[in-house]
Coordinates of C-alpha atoms in Angstrom, one line a residue:
X1 CA 155.2 -132.4 39.2
X2 CA 157.7 -134.8 40.6
X3 CA 160.6 -133.3 42.5
X4 CA 164.0 -134.3 41.0
X5 CA 166.0 -131.7 42.8
X6 CA 169.5 -133.0 43.5
X7 CA 169.3 -135.7 40.8
X8 CA 171.5 -135.8 37.8
X9 CA 170.3 -137.3 34.5
X10 CA 171.9 -138.3 31.2
X11 CA 169.6 -138.5 28.2
X12 CA 171.1 -140.0 25.1
X13 CA 170.1 -138.6 21.7
X14 CA 168.6 -135.5 23.4
X15 CA 169.4 -132.7 21.0
X16 CA 165.9 -133.0 19.3
X17 CA 162.6 -134.8 19.4
X18 CA 161.6 -137.0 22.3
X19 CA 165.0 -136.8 23.9
X20 CA 164.9 -133.0 23.9
X21 CA 161.5 -133.0 25.5
X22 CA 162.7 -135.4 28.2
X23 CA 165.7 -133.2 28.9
X24 CA 163.6 -130.1 29.3
X25 CA 161.0 -131.9 31.4
X26 CA 163.4 -133.4 33.9
X27 CA 165.2 -130.0 34.1
X28 CA 161.9 -128.3 35.0
X29 CA 161.5 -130.8 37.8
X30 CA 164.9 -129.9 39.2
X31 CA 167.3 -132.5 37.7
X32 CA 170.7 -131.5 36.4
X33 CA 170.9 -132.6 32.7
X34 CA 173.6 -134.0 30.4
X35 CA 172.5 -133.6 26.8
X36 CA 174.1 -136.2 24.5
X37 CA 174.3 -135.7 20.8
X38 CA 176.0 -137.4 17.8
X39 CA 176.3 -134.7 15.1
X40 CA 174.1 -131.7 15.7
X41 CA 176.1 -129.7 18.3
X42 CA 174.1 -126.5 17.6
X43 CA 170.8 -128.2 18.5
X44 CA 172.4 -129.7 21.7
X45 CA 173.6 -126.3 22.7
X46 CA 170.1 -124.9 22.2
X47 CA 168.7 -127.5 24.6
X48 CA 171.4 -126.6 27.1
X49 CA 170.8 -122.9 26.8
X50 CA 167.1 -123.3 27.2
X51 CA 167.7 -125.2 30.5
X52 CA 170.3 -122.7 31.7
X53 CA 168.1 -119.7 30.9
X54 CA 165.3 -121.2 33.0
X55 CA 167.6 -121.5 36.0
X56 CA 168.6 -125.1 35.6
X57 CA 171.9 -126.9 35.2
X58 CA 173.0 -128.6 32.0
X59 CA 176.0 -129.9 30.2
X60 CA 176.5 -131.4 26.7
X61 CA 178.6 -134.3 25.5
X62 CA 179.2 -135.6 22.0
X63 CA 179.5 -139.3 21.5
X64 CA 178.4 -142.3 19.4
X65 CA 176.9 -144.5 22.1
X66 CA 177.1 -147.6 19.9
X67 CA 180.9 -147.5 20.2
X68 CA 182.1 -148.9 23.6
X69 CA 184.8 -146.4 24.4
X70 CA 182.6 -143.5 23.4
X71 CA 179.6 -144.8 25.4
X72 CA 181.8 -145.1 28.5
X73 CA 183.2 -141.6 27.9
X74 CA 179.7 -140.1 27.6
X75 CA 178.6 -141.7 30.8
X76 CA 181.7 -140.7 32.7
X77 CA 181.5 -137.1 31.5
X78 CA 177.9 -137.0 32.6
X79 CA 178.9 -138.1 36.1
X80 CA 181.8 -135.7 36.3
X81 CA 179.6 -132.8 35.3
X82 CA 177.5 -133.0 38.4
X83 CA 179.4 -135.4 40.7
X84 CA 176.8 -138.1 40.4
X85 CA 174.5 -139.9 37.9
X86 CA 171.0 -140.9 39.1
X87 CA 169.0 -141.3 35.9
X88 CA 169.9 -142.8 32.6
X89 CA 167.4 -142.4 29.7
X90 CA 168.4 -144.5 26.8
X91 CA 166.6 -142.6 24.1
X92 CA 169.0 -142.5 21.1
X93 CA 167.3 -144.2 18.3
X94 CA 167.8 -144.9 14.6
X95 CA 165.6 -146.5 11.9
X96 CA 166.3 -147.7 8.4
X97 CA 163.0 -148.9 7.2
X98 CA 162.5 -151.3 4.3
X99 CA 160.7 -154.6 3.7
X100 CA 162.6 -157.6 5.0
X101 CA 163.3 -159.1 1.6
X102 CA 165.0 -155.8 0.7
X103 CA 166.8 -155.3 4.0
X104 CA 170.6 -155.5 3.9
X105 CA 172.8 -156.8 6.7
X106 CA 174.0 -153.2 7.1
X107 CA 170.4 -152.0 7.6
X108 CA 170.0 -154.6 10.3
X109 CA 173.3 -154.0 12.0
X110 CA 173.1 -150.2 12.1
X111 CA 169.7 -150.2 13.7
X112 CA 170.7 -152.8 16.2
X113 CA 173.9 -150.9 17.1
X114 CA 172.2 -147.7 18.1
X115 CA 168.9 -149.0 19.5
X116 CA 170.1 -152.1 21.4
X117 CA 173.9 -152.2 21.7
X118 CA 174.1 -148.5 22.7
X119 CA 171.6 -149.1 25.4
X120 CA 173.6 -152.1 26.7
X121 CA 176.8 -150.1 26.7
X122 CA 175.5 -147.0 28.4
X123 CA 173.5 -149.0 31.0
X124 CA 176.5 -151.1 31.9
X125 CA 178.6 -147.9 32.4
X126 CA 176.0 -146.1 34.3
X127 CA 175.2 -148.9 36.7
X128 CA 178.7 -148.7 38.1
X129 CA 177.9 -145.3 39.5
X130 CA 174.4 -146.1 40.5
X131 CA 175.5 -149.1 42.5
X132 CA 177.8 -146.9 44.6
X133 CA 174.8 -144.7 45.4
X134 CA 172.4 -147.6 45.8
X135 CA 169.9 -145.5 43.9
X136 CA 169.2 -145.3 40.2
X137 CA 166.7 -145.1 37.4
X138 CA 167.3 -146.7 34.0
X139 CA 164.6 -145.7 31.5
X140 CA 164.7 -147.2 28.0
X141 CA 162.7 -145.7 25.2
X142 CA 161.1 -148.5 23.3
X143 CA 158.2 -148.5 20.8
X144 CA 154.9 -150.2 20.2
X145 CA 156.7 -151.6 17.1
X146 CA 158.6 -153.8 19.6
X147 CA 155.4 -155.2 20.9
X148 CA 153.2 -155.6 17.9
X149 CA 155.7 -155.5 15.0
X150 CA 155.4 -153.2 12.0
X151 CA 155.7 -153.9 8.3
X152 CA 159.0 -152.5 6.9
X153 CA 160.6 -152.3 10.4
X154 CA 161.8 -155.9 11.1
X155 CA 165.1 -154.5 12.3
X156 CA 163.6 -151.7 14.4
X157 CA 160.9 -153.9 15.9
X158 CA 163.4 -156.5 16.8
X159 CA 165.7 -154.0 18.5
X160 CA 162.9 -152.5 20.5
X161 CA 161.6 -155.9 21.5
X162 CA 165.1 -156.7 22.6
X163 CA 165.0 -153.7 24.9
X164 CA 162.1 -155.2 26.8
X165 CA 164.0 -158.4 27.6
X166 CA 167.1 -156.4 28.4
X167 CA 165.3 -154.1 30.7
X168 CA 163.5 -156.9 32.6
X169 CA 166.9 -158.6 33.1
X170 CA 168.4 -155.4 34.5
X171 CA 165.4 -154.9 36.8
X172 CA 165.9 -158.4 38.2
X173 CA 169.6 -157.9 38.7
X174 CA 169.5 -154.5 40.2
X175 CA 166.2 -154.5 42.2
X176 CA 167.8 -155.1 45.6
X177 CA 170.3 -152.3 45.0
X178 CA 167.7 -149.5 44.9
X179 CA 167.9 -149.3 41.1
X180 CA 164.8 -149.7 38.8
X181 CA 164.6 -150.3 35.1
X182 CA 161.6 -149.7 32.9
X183 CA 160.6 -149.2 29.3
X184 CA 158.5 -146.4 27.9
X185 CA 157.0 -147.5 24.6
X186 CA 155.6 -144.6 22.5
X187 CA 153.1 -145.1 19.8
X188 CA 152.7 -142.6 16.9
X189 CA 154.6 -139.5 17.9
X190 CA 155.5 -136.6 15.6
X191 CA 159.3 -136.6 15.5
X192 CA 162.1 -136.7 12.9
X193 CA 161.7 -140.5 12.8
X194 CA 158.1 -140.4 11.8
X195 CA 158.0 -137.3 9.6
X196 CA 158.1 -139.4 6.4
X197 CA 155.1 -141.6 7.2
X198 CA 152.6 -141.3 4.4
X199 CA 149.5 -139.3 5.2
X200 CA 147.2 -142.2 4.5
X201 CA 149.0 -144.3 7.1
X202 CA 148.6 -141.5 9.6
X203 CA 144.9 -141.4 8.8
X204 CA 144.6 -145.1 9.3
X205 CA 146.3 -144.9 12.6
X206 CA 144.1 -142.0 13.7
X207 CA 141.1 -144.3 13.3
X208 CA 142.5 -146.5 16.0
X209 CA 143.8 -143.9 18.5
X210 CA 141.3 -143.6 21.3
X211 CA 142.3 -140.0 22.3
X212 CA 141.9 -138.8 18.7
X213 CA 145.3 -137.2 18.2
X214 CA 148.9 -138.0 17.4
X215 CA 151.3 -138.0 20.4
X216 CA 153.8 -135.4 21.2
X217 CA 157.3 -135.7 22.6
X218 CA 156.0 -134.0 25.7
X219 CA 153.5 -136.9 26.3
X220 CA 156.4 -139.3 26.4
X221 CA 158.5 -137.0 28.6
X222 CA 155.8 -136.8 31.3
X223 CA 155.9 -140.5 31.7
X224 CA 159.7 -140.6 31.8
X225 CA 159.5 -138.0 34.6
X226 CA 157.3 -140.2 36.7
X227 CA 159.6 -143.2 36.3
X228 CA 162.6 -141.1 37.2
X229 CA 161.0 -140.0 40.5
X230 CA 161.0 -141.4 44.0
X231 CA 157.3 -142.0 43.6
X232 CA 158.1 -144.7 41.0
X233 CA 160.3 -146.7 43.4
X234 CA 158.0 -149.7 43.4
X235 CA 157.8 -149.9 39.6
X236 CA 160.4 -152.0 37.8
X237 CA 160.7 -154.3 34.9
X238 CA 157.6 -152.8 33.3
X239 CA 156.7 -151.6 29.8
X240 CA 154.7 -148.4 30.0
X241 CA 152.8 -148.1 26.7
X242 CA 152.1 -144.5 25.7
X243 CA 150.1 -144.6 22.5
X244 CA 146.7 -143.0 23.1
X245 CA 145.1 -146.5 22.9
X246 CA 146.5 -147.3 19.4
X247 CA 147.6 -150.8 20.5
X248 CA 144.3 -151.9 22.0

C-alpha cells in the first residue's frame, strides 16, 4: 500500500459507489478525508463513521459542485477541516442517457454541469491551496465512454472526453509546481449509474472483458490511490484506463 499519512483529500460525490470506495481506500492508506455529497447526508455520514471507526480522520461537506459558490465552499471547508488540501478527486458524476435525436438541451446541460463544469470549478479552487504547498494531486474520474463513445450517451461521452483535454491542460500548467493531474477511466463497473443496464448488454460486454468479470468500485479506488501517492510523481497528463481489457 502507498503511504498517504499526513495528506488530506477531498473526494466529490463520495457518499456511495466509486467515490465511497476511493474515500475508504485513501483513508486506509493514511489520508484525512473530506466526503462530499449532494443529497444523501445519511450515506455520507456512514462513510465518515466507517473511516473514524477504523482510526482515520474524516469530515463531510454538502454542496452542489456545479454551482460556483458552492464548489468554492466545498473546497475551502475541506482545507479548513485538516489545515491543508493535497489530493482532489473529481468523482461526482451524473448521466441522463437517451439517443441523441431524443436528447433535450436540459439533458445535455445537466450532464455537462456536474461532470465537466464541476470538475473545472473544484480544480480551480483546489489549485490555489496546492500551489502554496507546491504539492498536489488532481485525479479526475473519466470513463471509457469518453474514449470510445457509447450509443445513448452523447452528452456523458462528450463530458468525459472533455475531462481528458482539461486534465492534460492542467498537467501542463501545473507540472513545474509539484502538482500532477491525471484521469482514471473506468470501464463497466457495478454502481448506481450502471444498475439499469440491460442484462443482454452486460453479457455482450462480458464477452469482451479479458479478465472475465465486471469491475468493482474498489478496482478503481486502487488506481486512484497510486496516483495520489508520492510514487506517482512522474505520472501526469495521463489517462489510466481500468476496464479489464474491454476497450482493446
